[in-house]
Amino acid sequence: MIRERAYPVEPWHVREIRLDMDVLAQSESVFALSNGHVGLRGNLDEGEPHGLPGTYLNSFYELRPLPYAEAGFGFPESGQTIVNVTNGKLIRLLVDDEPLDVRYGELLSHERILDLRAGTLHRELHWRSPAGREVKVRSTRLVSFTQRAVAAINYEVEAVDGPIRLILQSELVANETLPAQSRDPRVAAVLESPLQAEEELTTDDGGLLIHRTKVSGLRVAAAMAHDLHGPERTTIESEGYEDWVRTTIGCVLKPGQTLRVVKYLTYGWSSRRSLPALRDQVGAGLAAARLDGWDGLRRAQREYLDEFWDAADVRVEGDPEVQQAVRFGLFHVLQAGARAERRPIPAKGLTGPGYDGHAFWDTEMFVLPVLTYTQPSAVRDALYWRHTTLAQAHERARTLNLKGAAFPWRTIEGPESSAYWPAGTAAFHIAADIADALRRYLLVTGDDALEQEIGLELLVETARLWRTLGHHDRNGQFHIDGVTGPDEYTAVKNDNIYTNLMAQRNLLTAADCAMRLRDQAADLGVTEEEAAAWRDAANAMHVPYDEDLDVHEQVEGFTRLQEWDFEHTPPEKYPLLLHYPYFDLYRKQVVKQADLVLAMHWRGDAFTGEQKLRNFLYYERRTVRDSSLSACTQAVMAAEVGHPELGHRYLREAALMDLHDLNENTRDGVHMASLAGAWIALVAGFGGLRDHDGTLSFSPRLSSRLSRLEFSLQWRSMHLRVDVRPHQTTYSLRHAGPDAVLDLRHHGEAIQVTRDRPVTVPVPPAHASGPPPEQPLARAPLLHLPENDS
C-alpha cells in the first residue's frame, strides 16, 4: 500500500518526495499521462527499474481465445486485450560510461510532481555515479490535449562536478517484456510479443517503427524526433532494427553546463489505413509538434486546462486530502475521455492494463455523469462510440433469442469479452445504464442533433431488449428474471431492483422520445402500439418489497437468504471473491457493492425518504465493498439519509482509493469510477445534486468536517456555481447571456437564478436519524480523520 508520506497534501499537485521501490508500479499508475487517445504510464525516463511498463492507444488490442472447461451455446469465443505498444518514453543516460540507474551509485535527491493545472509530470533528481561523478536531471513530460497524437519530453542534464562525458540514448522500443500475470481476475492477460514488425526508418534526429498485431490485424506507427540545445560539439545519430530505434546524443559538459533535449513523439493506429498512410500520419504529427515547439505545446496544455478548471473545479474547505484527491480524480477522468473521440473510456483509462483495458458499465454510471456536467463533449463522443457497436449488440441479442440490443458487459471494440455468464451476459442492466447516460446528456446539453442522429435509436433498441427480456405475469405485473445487478455476489436472480427501476426509466424515456420524433421512430419500425407496450411494461414493473421487515429486497427473495457469517470471516479473506466460491456467495445475504443503494441514488424518485433510511441501514450491515465502485454511492446515500459523518468517511475512501492504493491493485491502473466517485460523493452527496425529473435539484448539507464546498456545473450554455456553507447556499450563473434564467430546486423549494442576481438561501437543519449505521465486522470505512485534524 502507498504510504501517506510519499505524497504530501497539496491542492494542485501530487508530489512524490522520495522514490519508493516497493510501490513503483502504483506510482506509475498515479503519474500516468493521457489524453484519451494516447496513454503513457509514469515510468522512469531511463526505463529501469520499472513496475509495469506501459504505453497504450485507445482501442488498440489483440484477440486471444477465451478458455472454457466446458463450452456452451452463446459463450463468447475470443477476448480482447489492450496491447502495450511501442514505448517512446525511454531516455537512457550514461555519465562517463556509467548508466544512470537509481539502484546504483547514490541517489542524492529525487522528486516527481504531477501538476494538475499544467498537465505535466515533472521530475528532478540528483545522482552520484559509482565513480563519484554527479549530475542533476530535470525532465518534464506531457501528453497533449490539443494535438491528439502528440506527446513530448523536455529532458535536461546539468553537470555538477564536470567536466563529464554524456551519452544520451533516446529510444522507441516495441514488444517489451512484461511481468508475469497474477491469478487475480482483475488484472490483464499477458501477451507475448504481440507486435509484428512491418517497417523501420531512421533519420538523423529520430525515426519510426510500424508494427501490426498478429491476430486482430491492427497497425500501429510510432515516431520520434529531437531538438537539441547543448555545447557546440554535440553529436547526434540514429540506428534502427525491427523492434527498436535509437537516437544517440553525445557531448562533454563543464560544471554548470546543461544539455537540453526535447523529444517529440507521435502515435497513430488503424485497422484500415495502409502502411504509407499511417507513416505519413505520424510524420505529419511530428511536423505539427515541432511547429509549436516545446514552449507552444506546454502553453496550449495550460490554456486547455485553465478552461477546464474554470468550468469543473471543486473547492473543498476542511479536508485538504479530499481537496487534493478530488482534483486528482477530475484530472484523470478528463485524461480518460478528453480526446477519446468515439472510442471507449476503459475502467482504468489508459493508465494501466487492468481488466484487459475493457470498458464496463462504470463508464456510463460513474464517469459520464461527471463529464456530462464538466466536459460534455467527451460524453458526446462516448455515446457515439456505443452507437458504433450497435450492430454487434443486435447480433448478441439474436444469439440470446432476444430483440433489440444486448450490449456487452466488457469490451474494447464491441463484442462481448466476458467469459463469465453470471457477471457478464446476465448483467443486462448495462443497456439501461447507457440509456440513462444518454438521457442525462440530452437533459444537460439540449443536443437535439445527437438525439436525432443516434439517441432515439439507442433508446429504441434498449427498450426493445427490456420488452423481450421481461414478461407480464398473470396478474399483469412486469418481471425481469434471471439477471445480475451491480452486486456480483447476488447473481442470476429475479427482479433485481436496480435493473428493474433503470429499465423502467429506459422504457418511459424511449416511449416519450419516439412519440416526439415520430417520423424518425417510424423509420426504425416503432409503432404507437409498441411505444404503448413499453409504457405498460414500465408502469407495471415489479419492485420487490419485504412487508415483514419493511425494506425493499435487492432481488426477489433476498431477505430470506441465509446470512453471511461475518463474525468468522477474517479481514485477510477480503475480497471474498478471491477466497470463497461464488456458489457460496450467491446463496447468502452478502453484498459486494452498492446495488439497491445505488438504485436509491439514481432512481431516488422511486423511494420515500423513510424507505431510503430503512433500506440503507439494512444493506449497510451486509455490504462488504469488495469493489471500488461502492464507497462513493454509500457516501451519497449516507449524506442523504442523515448520516453525513459516515458519508464523509466513505467520501475519503472513494477519493483516496488510488493515492493510498486501498484495494492493492492500483499497480494495474487507477480506478476511473472511484476517481469520478469523489466528485459524485461531494456534488451529489454533500451538494445533494439530483436530476430525476429533468429539473436541477439540490439538497446541500455538509458534514461537520467540511466548512465549505464550492462546485460548478454546465447546464446548456450556462455555468452554474454552487457555494455551500454550513448554514446557507449561494447559486450564481457564469458565462451566461444577459437574459439567462435557470429554474432549480433547493431542498424542495423552487428558486430562480439569473446572471445578475445570485440567490442565497438557508440550509435547513438536519433531522435526527437514529442510531449510527453498522457495517460488517472489519468492513467499516477504511480512512478516518484524526480527531484533531482540520
Coordinates of C-alpha atoms in Angstrom, one line a residue, residues 4 9 318-322 648 652 704-706 784-790:
E4 CA 0.8 8.6 3.1
V9 CA -1.1 17.1 0.6
G318 CA -12.0 21.4 5.9
D319 CA -10.3 18.3 4.4
P320 CA -7.2 19.1 2.5
E321 CA -6.7 15.4 1.5
V322 CA -10.1 15.4 -0.2
H648 CA -17.6 11.8 4.8
R652 CA -12.5 9.8 1.8
S704 CA -19.0 18.6 10.4
R705 CA -15.6 18.3 8.8
L706 CA -16.4 20.5 5.9
H784 CA -10.9 8.1 9.4
L785 CA -9.8 11.6 10.0
P786 CA -7.7 12.1 13.1
E787 CA -9.7 13.7 15.9
N788 CA -7.8 17.0 15.8
D789 CA -7.2 17.1 12.0
S790 CA -8.8 20.1 10.4

